[in-house]
Every structure is written in structure tokens, then in C-alpha cells.
């Protein structure tokens, strides 16, 4: 078609050229006939033969088309190209060349238009095809997604990694295995365990505060107590009562109340994140806290003494109400869109009826009095070396390992906490397992333990301060920190000084009350010996740093100065605690229970305590002699 058109156009331009050349139409009838035939062929190609005949019949050009007369055939062409059935004027012979030029031009335009249209249509078809393919692909993906769920190759791979991580946490699972499960497994805390059980077993269990050193089984005991009490007939706790544990040091009061894991909070609807349904309708949704999770069970707050004071006050309010109330300026009680559960939360609050158990390593005097007054108290004691050894033995059995003789004793020389003892055992287990990696039965050797102790740079908890020999100007005192009693070494040197101008030196870091005891001692020495310490240079030293405060080293300091001054050697297996008055009276001090424990652990044979503290000596105490004194003379008799 294009070739024909080109030929036509070429021919046309040649004709125009010849016209220009000759200035007139001078073409034979034969030429015109050929041209008319050619134009009909072009038209037939353009429309298709059938369509051309149909068109011709509509335009009443069919007879003209098939006519023998050139003029009529040209008239037929005119009707067809101009789409005009009213064309009735038969063209004259001399007009034919001009008419044919006009027809040619119109057909050329039509061909050109059709060709452009065809190209456009092709482009449109291509685009549509492309879109269609994309659409099909999209639908396919959608169907794959719907049938495969939210996962794809990437997410499944990540899930597999996570699952593998969960399966390969031997240490944490070992700690779970070793966690005591029955009351008998809580070692060395029989009284405290009984106390906990009794307080939880009643129909009206009270809130409880547990005092005691770190790592001696407070958390484990609380957990075990709940599980045990659940099995009692008429128990206050049902089988599914929760035990919710949280660390008080991590709980902070957020003044904007945006997050409050303990008591719960209400977010502005726009911050509700994934909960788009509520965010879009502007309904605030309260987020419940641990107090609600603990409903009907126990909320255990470790290190409750470190808890933020404001948050603690809010918690006390919840203890009273047994319910948590939520408030939000976004809450509209009239809003019909508000789901019923949200309405109920805002209007009635959420139940939070639980027993609070708080554990602390602090002294009771440092605990918020309002909290103390709402709680009954239980004291956990420090563990004795035999207790640590028993914990290790139990752990060995649970881990199904053999312990070489001496393993328990070595560990108990280095730690006084059950948790630390367990950690050393687990490290030693790792050593043994590495050494005997091909063996089924693991045996932990003393050398494994010693290697762990070396790599952890641990030193024996009790240094060798006690001895059976006597020494001059040296005495063992007793201190207490965080429920742990310990033995202090106090030494004194006395030098003849300038008369009346001698000096007394004491550790710079000691507290003022401890320093006062040195001056009290000077008065007592004068009463005892008639000597004035101002004639001497006296140097008092607490070995290992003077972190001591309070007056409880007064008696020990006085005895040590006396010994140095009068050159009287003192027993080194005796430890002394008590305040000294300037009249030489021995006054009561705090922490007697812990101090006696610390002394026993250090191998002390005899402790001297103030008479007024005698009631605090634990009943049934064995392995150590306790002598109560009320004067310096009595005390001296017990140590000289
Ligand atoms: N008296 C104990 N009897 C048996 N096992 C104990 C004892 N004390 C500690 N353990 C072991 O140490 C682990 C840690 O003890 P737990 O967390 O109960 O101590 P805690 O007193 O609550 O310590 P903290 O106050 O520092 O949290 C326990 O899982 C247990 O294996």
C-alpha cells in the first residue's frame, strides 16, 4: 500500500511538474483510466474490498464504481473519498485531471492518517499488553502470598536462625535446671522458707518484705513457696496463679506517663502504633501493667529498696485499691465507637489483686516506712560454707556430673553466694566438658575449679586473719555491710612522744563517729592505766582501708591501744564488737547476727559482744563461743 501510495504521489508530482512545464492538463483518456483504476485499488486496500462495496452501496456509488464510463467512475471516487451521497454532478472530461488530483490528495491523507492510526493503535495495544502482563503477575503474587501466608524465603531464613539461637543456650537452660523447685532444695534458709510458706498459706496472705544478702535464694524461695502453697488444700492461690518477677532497679517513674510497665499507661491514640483500628477512630487504649498481670498471684520485686520513690507510692495506692485506674483526656464516654472493654477499663479500672513480695539487700531502716507498714518481714541469712557446699552437691547431681573430692570445699572458700557458687561450678563444668569432650560421663576435678578461680581472678573470701598465736597491738573487729558480716584487722603502734604534745593518727577515710571512738579510747586508757595518750604518738590502722563508720569498733580500738601501750599480747582467734563510752562501759551495736556469722565464717573461736545485745545471738549457735560484756575490764579478760 505504502509503495503504491508513493508511486501515486510520485506520479502526481511528475504530473504537477509536467503541468507546470506545460501550464495545462493534457493527459490521455487511457492514462486517466489507469489512474482511476489505481485509485480504486488503493481504496480497496484501504477499506478492504467488502467494506468498500458496502460503503459504495450506502453512498449510492456502487453503479458508478462498476461503470464503463470514466466520468462516472471518477464521480464514484468523489463520493467514496468525500463520503458524500449527495454528489450528483457528473464531472466534465476537462475537469477530470483536477478532480483526480483532489481525490489523490484526499486518499493520500487518508492513507497517511490510517498509517499513523495504525502505529498509534499498535503502541496502545503493546502498552495494554504490557499492563495486562503486569496485572496478571500482580494477581499471581497476591495468590501466592495468600496461599503461602506472611512468610517468604527471607523471613523463613530469619526464623530458622532465631529458632537455632533459642535451642543453643546451654548456660541459661543450665541455670533453669539448677533453680530449686522444692522447699527442701533451698539450702540454709529453713526458718525463712518456713516463714514464707506460713505467710502465703493462710486464707489472708499478707504482702512480704524479704531482707538478706544477694544470691542466697530469696527469689528462688519466693517462687518455690508459691508453687508449694498452690498444692495446699483450700489454698488462696489457684493452680494457674502467676509469679511475675521484675527488678526494682529498672523500674522508673516516667513523668509523662507514656510508658509504665509496672502500673500500665494510656497512650495518645496517635501513638498506638499497630493498633490502627483504634487510632483512626481516636480512641485511647490503656496498656495494662505488671500489677494486672500479677492479679491473683505474686508480684515479686527484686531490689525493691532501689525503686523510684514516686513509683513506689503509686504502687502502694494499687495495693490499697487492688485495682488500677486509667485516665486519658482522649477518652470520651459518649463516643459510640468506643469498644466495651475500653469503656469498662476507664470506668471500673482493672483488677490488680496480688501479693507483693519485695526483696532487698538493704537494712530495714533504709526501706520506705509506708511500704514496711504494709508488709510482714522475712529475713534470709548469709550462707555458711557448708550451705554453699550443699548447693554445689545438689547442682552436681542435677547436672549429672561427678565432683572430685574437695570441689565443694574449694568453691565455698571463695564465695558466700549461692548464685556465684553455681556460676563457678558451671564454668568448671565447661572446663571438664572441654577436657573430656568425647566422654559421656563428665567429672569435675579440683584443678578445673582452680583454673576457673584463677581466670576469674577470685581470691578466697575469708583471708587468713585468725591464728592461734597471740599478738601485741592487733585485734580482730567486726563489720557488717549489706547483711554480710566480716572480720576487720585493727592494729595499733604506740611510740613515746613529746610530753603532752603527742599525736593520734587514724585512717583518714574513717567516718567521724569511728574517729570519736579513738578519743573515747584515750579517756578509757587513762582510767585504766593512769597514762595520758598525749605523751605518746599513737597510730591506729584498720587494715585494708578505713571504710569503717559508726562507733562499733570503739571497744576493739581501746583494747588494741591498751595492748600496744602495756605490751600485753592479745588472742588472735577472738573478734570484738561494741561501742565504748568514756567511762569504759560497753554499749550495744547493730548487726550482731551478721557479725557473728561473719566471725564464724572467718574461723573465729570467740566473739565478744555487748551485754545489751545478748538477745540477738541466734539460738542453737554452734562452732563459736559468744561472750557478752558490759565493761572494758570484762572485755580485756576475754582477750588477754
Ligand atoms: N539457698 C539456696 N539454696 C539453693 N540454691 C540457691 C540458694 N541460693 C542461691 N541458690 C542458687 O543461686 C541461684 C540464684 O539465686 P536467687 O536468684 O534465688 O538468689 P537471690 O537471693 O534472689 O539473689 P538476688 O537478690 O541477688 O536476686 C538459684 O537459682 C540457685 O541455683
XYZ file of C-alpha atoms and ligand atoms in Angstrom:
671
model
C 0.000 0.000 0.000
C 2.754 2.366 1.025
C 4.649 1.578 -2.214
C 1.572 2.235 -4.272
C 0.917 5.487 -2.489
C 4.487 6.544 -3.026
C 4.166 5.709 -6.641
C 0.902 7.693 -6.806
C 2.436 10.657 -5.071
C 5.467 10.430 -7.313
C 3.275 10.194 -10.341
C 1.213 13.064 -9.057
C 4.259 15.235 -8.558
C 5.508 14.292 -12.051
C 2.115 15.341 -13.407
C 2.305 18.564 -11.438
C 5.734 19.038 -12.831
C 4.512 18.497 -16.379
C 1.584 20.828 -15.671
C 3.947 23.425 -14.517
C 6.010 22.755 -17.522
C 3.121 22.868 -19.935
C 0.816 25.126 -17.935
C -2.225 22.965 -18.829
C -3.793 19.485 -18.386
C -3.013 17.303 -21.317
C -3.406 13.626 -20.353
C -4.848 10.812 -22.463
C -8.078 9.015 -21.512
C -6.012 5.856 -21.173
C -3.724 7.468 -18.566
C -6.707 8.801 -16.651
C -8.355 5.369 -16.701
C -5.206 3.753 -15.324
C -5.039 6.364 -12.618
C -8.724 5.848 -11.690
C -8.171 2.052 -11.548
C -5.148 2.538 -9.343
C -7.067 4.806 -7.018
C -9.849 2.213 -6.697
C -7.203 -0.407 -5.815
C -5.777 1.922 -3.161
C -9.272 2.487 -1.750
C -9.974 -1.240 -1.766
C -6.700 -1.850 0.127
C -7.507 0.958 2.493
C -11.009 -0.214 3.430
C -10.909 -3.849 2.366
C -12.952 -4.995 -0.634
C -16.102 -5.930 1.285
C -16.175 -2.736 3.260
C -15.535 -0.690 0.118
C -18.540 -2.311 -1.627
C -20.714 -1.742 1.463
C -19.601 1.874 1.660
C -20.200 2.345 -2.059
C -23.721 0.975 -1.828
C -24.511 3.282 1.120
C -23.215 6.283 -0.827
C -25.048 5.116 -3.974
C -21.704 4.796 -5.716
C -21.769 1.082 -6.480
C -23.054 1.522 -10.060
C -20.655 4.423 -10.635
C -17.794 2.307 -9.407
C -18.573 -0.517 -11.771
C -19.433 1.793 -14.715
C -17.590 1.675 -18.072
C -17.680 5.480 -18.194
C -14.542 7.167 -16.937
C -16.509 10.200 -15.773
C -18.915 8.067 -13.766
C -16.088 6.089 -12.194
C -14.437 9.405 -11.205
C -17.768 10.581 -9.736
C -17.869 7.281 -7.801
C -14.401 8.023 -6.489
C -15.521 11.507 -5.414
C -18.500 10.092 -3.446
C -16.308 7.490 -1.780
C -13.467 9.753 -0.710
C -15.698 12.652 0.318
C -18.192 10.355 1.981
C -20.924 12.322 0.285
C -24.007 10.550 -1.160
C -25.417 13.855 -2.459
C -22.647 14.282 -5.024
C -24.744 14.161 -8.235
C -22.919 16.339 -10.707
C -21.223 14.174 -13.330
C -17.735 15.688 -13.804
C -16.761 17.033 -17.205
C -13.947 15.473 -19.169
C -11.678 18.528 -18.841
C -12.183 18.633 -15.057
C -11.138 15.050 -14.577
C -7.341 15.620 -14.030
C -8.032 18.288 -11.373
C -10.696 16.158 -9.693
C -8.368 13.171 -9.692
C -5.595 15.297 -8.138
C -8.010 16.302 -5.431
C -9.093 12.647 -4.936
C -5.441 11.541 -4.839
C -4.626 14.104 -2.194
C -7.605 13.114 -0.081
C -6.693 9.409 -0.416
C -3.052 10.218 0.431
C -4.225 11.999 3.568
C -6.486 9.071 4.427
C -3.624 6.587 3.921
C -1.279 8.733 5.964
C -3.880 9.102 8.728
C -4.561 5.398 8.699
C -0.888 4.593 8.908
C -0.467 6.958 11.881
C -3.587 5.482 13.472
C -2.244 2.002 12.930
C 1.031 2.935 14.554
C -0.789 4.528 17.459
C -3.080 1.556 17.812
C -0.078 -0.744 17.823
C 1.531 1.343 20.550
C -1.702 1.294 22.544
C -2.030 -2.469 22.062
C 1.586 -3.003 23.139
C 1.054 -0.866 26.232
C -2.166 -2.680 27.047
C -0.432 -5.997 26.663
C 2.353 -4.858 28.956
C -0.161 -3.678 31.557
C -2.102 -6.855 31.255
C 1.007 -8.933 31.861
C 1.888 -6.808 34.889
C -1.617 -7.199 36.238
C -1.522 -10.958 35.801
C 1.853 -11.044 37.571
C 0.470 -8.981 40.434
C -2.538 -11.225 40.818
C -0.265 -14.260 40.735
C 1.903 -12.769 43.533
C -1.172 -11.952 45.534
C -2.451 -15.504 45.249
C 0.986 -16.870 46.214
C 1.019 -14.531 49.204
C -2.479 -15.525 50.264
C -1.800 -19.202 49.996
C 1.729 -19.021 51.493
C 0.818 -16.762 54.484
C 3.031 -13.885 55.690
C 6.290 -15.774 55.108
C 8.769 -15.611 52.283
C 12.218 -17.093 51.763
C 13.868 -14.221 53.683
C 11.534 -14.300 56.676
C 11.715 -18.080 56.878
C 15.514 -17.925 56.901
C 15.462 -15.392 59.733
C 13.002 -17.551 61.649
C 15.308 -20.547 61.289
C 18.252 -18.519 62.681
C 16.145 -17.376 65.629
C 14.982 -20.895 66.385
C 18.536 -22.145 66.270
C 19.575 -19.420 68.712
C 16.794 -20.463 71.068
C 17.938 -24.055 71.003
C 21.569 -23.235 71.672
C 21.538 -21.512 75.049
C 23.034 -24.217 77.227
C 24.020 -21.848 80.058
C 20.686 -20.247 80.636
C 18.975 -23.609 80.428
C 21.533 -24.993 82.912
C 20.577 -22.226 85.317
C 16.937 -23.201 84.845
C 17.785 -26.828 85.558
C 19.609 -25.803 88.725
C 16.895 -23.479 90.034
C 15.439 -25.010 93.232
C 11.966 -26.467 92.658
C 11.031 -27.750 96.135
C 11.356 -26.147 99.607
C 13.920 -28.783 100.657
C 16.197 -27.617 97.870
C 16.527 -24.132 99.358
C 19.651 -24.657 101.434
C 20.477 -22.965 104.733
C 17.288 -20.883 104.869
C 14.984 -23.269 106.675
C 13.491 -20.650 109.007
C 12.978 -18.104 106.250
C 11.441 -20.734 103.957
C 9.058 -21.859 106.684
C 8.165 -18.206 107.338
C 7.387 -17.598 103.672
C 5.231 -20.710 103.385
C 3.307 -19.856 106.534
C 2.645 -16.301 105.376
C 1.389 -17.430 101.972
C -0.569 -20.464 103.125
C -3.165 -18.530 105.128
C -6.523 -17.566 103.599
C -5.397 -13.943 104.012
C -1.846 -13.789 102.723
C -0.005 -10.574 103.532
C 2.496 -8.642 101.469
C 6.047 -9.648 102.346
C 9.432 -7.943 102.501
C 12.426 -10.256 102.289
C 15.741 -8.992 103.653
C 19.038 -10.701 103.042
C 22.389 -10.735 101.255
C 22.469 -11.136 97.470
C 22.364 -14.556 95.829
C 21.218 -16.588 98.838
C 17.972 -17.834 97.342
C 15.409 -15.097 98.031
C 13.872 -15.161 94.544
C 14.027 -18.934 94.309
C 12.408 -19.319 97.722
C 9.526 -16.981 96.823
C 8.902 -18.918 93.602
C 9.065 -22.281 95.353
C 6.793 -21.009 98.143
C 4.056 -20.059 95.657
C 4.290 -23.378 93.809
C 4.152 -25.269 97.128
C 1.244 -23.314 98.564
C -0.774 -23.827 95.367
C -0.920 -27.535 96.183
C -2.316 -26.992 99.691
C -5.960 -27.791 100.329
C -8.075 -24.588 100.385
C -5.087 -22.670 99.023
C -5.539 -18.936 98.389
C -3.657 -19.342 95.121
C -5.103 -21.315 92.228
C -3.004 -23.667 90.107
C -2.535 -21.006 87.434
C -1.698 -18.136 89.832
C 1.099 -16.181 88.131
C 4.520 -15.347 89.574
C 5.589 -12.081 87.970
C 9.200 -11.105 88.621
C 10.695 -7.681 87.993
C 13.862 -5.868 89.025
C 13.127 -2.744 91.074
C 16.290 -1.001 89.837
C 14.939 -0.997 86.279
C 11.553 0.491 87.171
C 11.431 4.235 86.712
C 8.643 6.749 87.063
C 8.002 8.429 83.722
C 6.527 11.880 84.496
C 4.733 11.958 81.136
C 3.349 8.522 81.945
C 3.922 7.419 78.369
C 5.325 4.097 79.495
C 4.793 2.443 82.813
C 5.482 -1.273 82.636
C 4.669 -1.692 86.319
C 1.325 0.092 86.604
C 0.276 0.394 82.959
C -0.328 3.523 80.903
C -2.609 5.079 78.307
C -1.097 6.182 75.028
C -2.445 9.029 72.949
C -4.400 7.354 70.146
C -1.913 8.559 67.537
C 0.889 6.712 69.311
C -0.923 3.422 69.432
C 1.235 2.144 66.603
C -0.040 -1.002 65.025
C -3.472 -0.681 66.609
C -4.644 1.344 63.662
C -8.290 0.489 64.155
C -8.436 2.438 67.400
C -6.002 5.154 66.317
C -8.168 6.005 63.353
C -11.238 6.493 65.478
C -9.213 8.459 68.075
C -9.927 6.049 70.934
C -7.197 5.696 73.576
C -6.367 2.129 74.552
C -4.896 1.516 78.024
C -1.856 -0.756 78.174
C -2.053 -2.930 81.287
C 0.933 -3.241 83.621
C 2.686 -5.996 85.567
C 0.395 -5.367 88.550
C -2.509 -6.529 86.379
C -0.540 -9.475 85.050
C 0.138 -10.494 88.661
C -3.596 -10.467 89.517
C -4.447 -13.485 91.743
C -0.753 -14.367 92.053
C 2.501 -12.864 93.246
C 4.329 -9.773 92.086
C 7.989 -10.224 93.054
C 10.052 -7.042 93.003
C 13.757 -7.717 93.443
C 15.811 -4.856 94.914
C 12.633 -3.092 95.995
C 14.795 -0.784 98.125
C 16.241 0.753 94.945
C 12.839 1.534 93.453
C 11.924 5.059 92.412
C 10.121 6.701 95.393
C 7.272 8.172 93.314
C 6.594 4.907 91.590
C 6.646 3.106 94.930
C 3.995 5.481 96.281
C 1.788 4.755 93.273
C 2.308 1.055 93.835
C 1.204 1.430 97.467
C -2.038 3.002 96.227
C -2.632 -0.015 93.970
C -2.018 -2.331 96.952
C -4.769 -0.499 98.790
C -7.294 -0.282 95.916
C -6.488 -3.738 94.497
C -7.279 -2.106 91.182
C -5.554 0.188 88.685
C -7.447 3.189 87.333
C -6.698 4.730 83.971
C -7.310 8.238 82.787
C -6.983 9.956 79.401
C -8.165 13.268 78.036
C -8.826 11.408 74.772
C -11.432 9.200 76.384
C -14.976 10.228 75.540
C -17.572 8.187 77.468
C -20.269 9.223 74.947
C -18.352 8.043 71.879
C -20.407 5.150 70.424
C -17.250 3.865 68.659
C -15.571 3.012 71.982
C -15.352 -0.774 72.369
C -16.944 -2.100 75.536
C -13.714 -3.416 77.038
C -12.117 0.036 76.819
C -15.202 1.626 78.348
C -15.047 -0.886 81.199
C -11.348 -0.253 81.806
C -11.848 3.524 82.024
C -14.958 3.345 84.130
C -14.194 0.494 86.529
C -10.399 0.166 86.462
C -8.605 -3.186 86.091
C -8.218 -5.660 88.991
C -4.726 -5.926 90.466
C -5.237 -8.127 93.499
C -1.927 -9.803 94.181
C 0.533 -10.464 96.964
C 3.589 -8.271 96.734
C 6.904 -9.827 97.684
C 9.748 -7.320 97.721
C 13.337 -8.446 98.216
C 16.165 -6.198 99.292
C 19.773 -6.329 100.377
C 19.277 -3.077 102.296
C 18.833 -2.661 106.017
C 15.172 -2.430 107.151
C 15.841 1.108 108.408
C 16.526 2.191 104.814
C 13.187 0.942 103.485
C 10.229 3.266 102.934
C 8.232 3.118 106.227
C 4.888 3.185 104.372
C 5.919 0.046 102.492
C 7.224 -1.640 105.630
C 3.996 -0.961 107.498
C 2.021 -2.804 104.808
C 4.276 -5.838 104.801
C 5.279 -8.659 107.057
C 9.046 -9.274 107.070
C 11.220 -12.319 106.471
C 14.994 -12.428 106.940
C 17.329 -14.542 104.860
C 20.726 -15.159 106.425
C 24.122 -15.400 104.796
C 25.094 -18.865 103.639
C 27.636 -20.803 105.641
C 30.418 -22.681 103.820
C 28.544 -25.959 104.464
C 25.459 -24.463 102.760
C 27.464 -23.439 99.708
C 28.928 -26.954 99.604
C 25.426 -28.465 99.748
C 24.239 -26.169 96.908
C 27.197 -27.363 94.821
C 26.443 -31.013 95.629
C 22.794 -30.577 94.600
C 23.819 -28.818 91.412
C 26.301 -31.607 90.582
C 23.513 -34.164 90.892
C 21.160 -32.143 88.714
C 23.851 -31.708 86.061
C 24.623 -35.431 86.334
C 28.349 -34.836 86.819
C 30.803 -36.348 89.238
C 32.586 -33.962 91.605
C 36.102 -34.862 92.664
C 36.519 -34.756 96.457
C 37.292 -31.192 97.527
C 35.462 -29.365 94.711
C 32.679 -28.146 97.023
C 35.126 -27.033 99.734
C 37.297 -25.044 97.348
C 34.301 -23.182 95.930
C 32.963 -22.445 99.419
C 36.310 -20.845 100.348
C 35.893 -18.337 97.560
C 32.211 -17.406 97.561
C 29.422 -16.949 100.043
C 26.605 -16.547 97.492
C 24.689 -19.495 96.102
C 24.457 -17.835 92.700
C 28.213 -17.235 92.430
C 28.896 -20.773 93.594
C 26.631 -22.084 90.839
C 28.372 -19.893 88.266
C 31.810 -21.215 89.267
C 30.504 -24.769 89.072
C 29.069 -24.144 85.595
C 32.366 -22.654 84.410
C 34.220 -25.644 85.832
C 31.702 -27.916 84.117
C 32.630 -26.171 80.868
C 36.343 -26.856 81.539
C 35.698 -30.504 82.342
C 33.462 -30.947 79.308
C 36.156 -29.418 77.114
C 38.790 -31.749 78.589
C 36.611 -34.837 78.330
C 34.756 -33.835 75.183
C 34.480 -37.394 73.862
C 33.325 -38.889 77.133
C 29.674 -39.369 78.146
C 30.235 -39.026 81.881
C 31.783 -35.724 82.951
C 33.814 -35.443 86.132
C 34.722 -32.015 87.524
C 38.217 -32.052 89.030
C 39.558 -29.684 91.681
C 42.037 -28.480 89.046
C 39.111 -27.392 86.803
C 37.753 -25.305 89.665
C 41.163 -23.818 90.474
C 41.622 -22.835 86.838
C 38.227 -21.105 86.823
C 39.111 -19.295 90.052
C 42.442 -18.209 88.544
C 40.936 -16.989 85.268
C 38.217 -15.118 87.164
C 40.921 -13.664 89.438
C 38.996 -14.621 92.560
C 40.624 -14.583 95.972
C 39.429 -16.587 98.958
C 36.508 -14.842 100.614
C 37.982 -15.374 104.055
C 41.601 -14.310 104.354
C 43.700 -15.933 106.951
C 43.232 -13.323 109.653
C 42.668 -15.714 112.513
C 45.515 -17.505 114.268
C 46.097 -19.379 117.494
C 49.168 -17.261 118.347
C 48.977 -14.049 120.400
C 49.962 -10.640 119.119
C 50.555 -7.237 120.643
C 48.522 -4.185 119.497
C 46.498 -6.256 116.986
C 42.851 -7.258 117.363
C 40.025 -8.520 115.176
C 36.998 -6.275 114.978
C 33.692 -6.989 113.230
C 31.941 -5.021 110.496
C 28.751 -5.504 108.532
C 27.755 -4.386 105.045
C 24.619 -5.396 103.173
C 23.696 -8.216 105.580
C 27.191 -9.632 105.438
C 29.379 -9.602 108.489
C 33.141 -9.560 108.110
C 36.251 -9.550 110.217
C 38.377 -6.383 110.361
C 42.027 -6.295 111.331
C 42.833 -3.391 113.644
C 46.451 -2.645 114.542
C 47.970 -0.076 116.852
C 51.521 1.200 117.414
C 52.386 3.437 120.343
C 55.630 5.482 120.437
C 56.932 7.672 123.233
C 56.201 11.246 122.078
C 56.993 14.811 123.185
C 55.362 15.219 126.616
C 51.805 16.492 126.281
C 52.246 17.027 122.532
C 51.863 13.548 121.128
C 49.619 12.857 118.127
C 46.903 10.315 117.428
C 46.652 9.142 113.824
C 43.724 7.146 112.440
C 42.724 6.221 108.867
C 41.790 9.423 107.034
C 38.889 7.690 105.333
C 37.240 6.530 108.557
C 33.946 8.210 109.460
C 33.683 10.837 112.196
C 31.959 8.503 114.664
C 34.762 5.977 114.274
C 37.267 8.777 114.874
C 35.407 9.788 118.025
C 35.860 6.235 119.326
C 39.633 6.792 119.258
C 39.212 9.830 121.543
C 36.857 7.861 123.800
C 39.513 5.133 123.925
C 42.075 7.718 125.097
C 39.846 8.578 128.082
C 39.276 4.911 128.934
C 43.043 4.153 128.708
C 43.679 6.964 131.181
C 41.128 5.495 133.610
C 42.589 2.008 133.177
C 46.303 2.811 133.270
C 46.641 6.362 134.508
C 48.608 7.092 131.282
C 47.849 10.193 129.188
C 47.953 9.319 125.488
C 49.035 12.917 124.757
C 52.520 11.854 125.865
C 52.643 9.323 123.018
C 52.375 9.191 119.258
C 49.580 6.678 118.680
C 48.922 5.207 115.235
C 45.654 3.289 114.762
C 45.133 1.474 111.472
C 42.264 -0.559 110.050
C 43.972 -2.898 107.568
C 42.599 -2.837 104.050
C 41.236 0.689 104.145
C 39.248 2.648 106.641
C 35.744 2.305 105.242
C 34.509 1.935 108.787
C 31.981 4.274 110.274
C 29.872 4.177 113.406
C 31.067 3.565 116.919
C 31.051 -0.244 116.933
C 34.848 -0.578 116.599
C 35.354 1.512 119.797
C 35.855 -1.440 122.147
C 38.271 -3.175 119.740
C 40.310 0.036 119.255
C 40.513 0.599 123.030
C 41.718 -2.964 123.635
C 44.321 -2.698 120.855
C 45.708 0.610 122.220
C 45.843 -0.891 125.717
C 47.694 -3.929 124.390
C 50.239 -1.824 122.488
C 50.756 0.602 125.330
C 51.082 -2.023 128.061
C 52.805 -4.517 125.738
C 50.208 -7.179 126.552
C 49.696 -9.701 123.694
C 46.096 -10.436 122.646
C 44.408 -13.640 121.483
C 44.120 -13.660 117.680
C 41.193 -16.065 117.487
C 38.832 -13.652 119.194
C 36.766 -10.909 117.484
C 35.301 -7.948 119.285
C 32.366 -5.632 118.645
C 30.857 -2.910 120.845
C 30.843 0.824 121.422
C 32.995 2.179 124.242
C 31.830 5.001 126.457
C 34.329 7.338 128.088
C 33.519 5.658 131.407
C 34.673 2.316 129.997
C 31.151 0.901 129.599
C 30.427 -1.354 126.573
C 27.367 -0.149 124.663
C 25.123 -2.108 122.236
C 25.694 -2.054 118.474
C 23.818 -3.198 115.340
C 24.230 -6.212 113.065
C 25.093 -8.749 115.796
C 23.565 -11.669 113.857
C 25.546 -10.908 110.710
C 28.742 -10.176 112.636
C 28.626 -13.481 114.488
C 28.071 -15.187 111.143
C 30.995 -13.349 109.544
C 33.231 -14.215 112.501
C 32.275 -17.871 112.320
C 32.977 -17.954 108.616
C 36.440 -16.464 109.202
C 37.239 -19.206 111.701
C 36.991 -17.012 114.837
C 36.644 -19.117 118.014
C 35.176 -16.499 120.339
C 33.251 -13.252 119.837
C 32.913 -10.525 122.442
C 29.629 -8.645 122.181
C 27.894 -6.036 124.379
C 25.712 -7.474 127.156
C 22.756 -5.485 125.846
C 22.922 -7.356 122.515
C 22.654 -10.817 124.069
C 19.079 -11.369 122.821
C 20.221 -11.080 119.217
C 22.526 -14.073 119.398
C 21.000 -16.816 117.219
C 19.669 -19.704 119.282
C 21.312 -23.073 118.827
C 24.545 -21.453 117.653
C 27.401 -23.921 117.449
C 31.050 -23.724 116.487
C 31.696 -20.341 118.089
C 31.715 -19.050 121.678
C 29.862 -15.801 122.421
C 30.874 -13.750 125.489
C 28.700 -10.805 126.453
C 30.451 -7.998 128.381
C 29.378 -4.698 129.867
C 32.745 -3.170 130.822
C 36.232 -2.798 129.335
C 37.670 -4.872 132.174
C 35.434 -7.853 131.321
C 36.341 -7.484 127.668
C 40.079 -7.392 128.407
C 39.789 -10.556 130.461
C 38.241 -12.328 127.448
C 41.025 -11.401 125.004
C 44.225 -11.315 127.027
N 19.849 -21.040 99.469
C 19.964 -21.581 98.263
N 19.669 -22.877 98.071
C 19.773 -23.442 96.869
N 20.186 -22.774 95.756
C 20.498 -21.480 95.895
C 20.402 -20.826 97.146
N 20.781 -19.553 96.994
C 21.094 -19.395 95.703
N 20.940 -20.554 95.026
C 21.240 -20.756 93.590
O 21.558 -19.481 93.023
C 20.596 -19.087 92.056
C 20.229 -17.621 92.286
O 19.545 -17.479 93.497
P 18.353 -16.447 93.713
O 18.118 -15.653 92.486
O 17.210 -17.160 94.301
O 19.017 -15.531 94.782
P 18.504 -14.136 95.349
O 18.751 -14.139 96.811
O 17.131 -13.867 94.907
O 19.523 -13.156 94.687
P 19.320 -11.629 94.283
O 18.665 -10.939 95.440
O 20.721 -11.181 94.037
O 18.470 -11.688 93.069
C 19.420 -20.033 92.239
O 18.789 -20.321 91.015
C 20.043 -21.281 92.831
O 20.503 -22.128 91.807
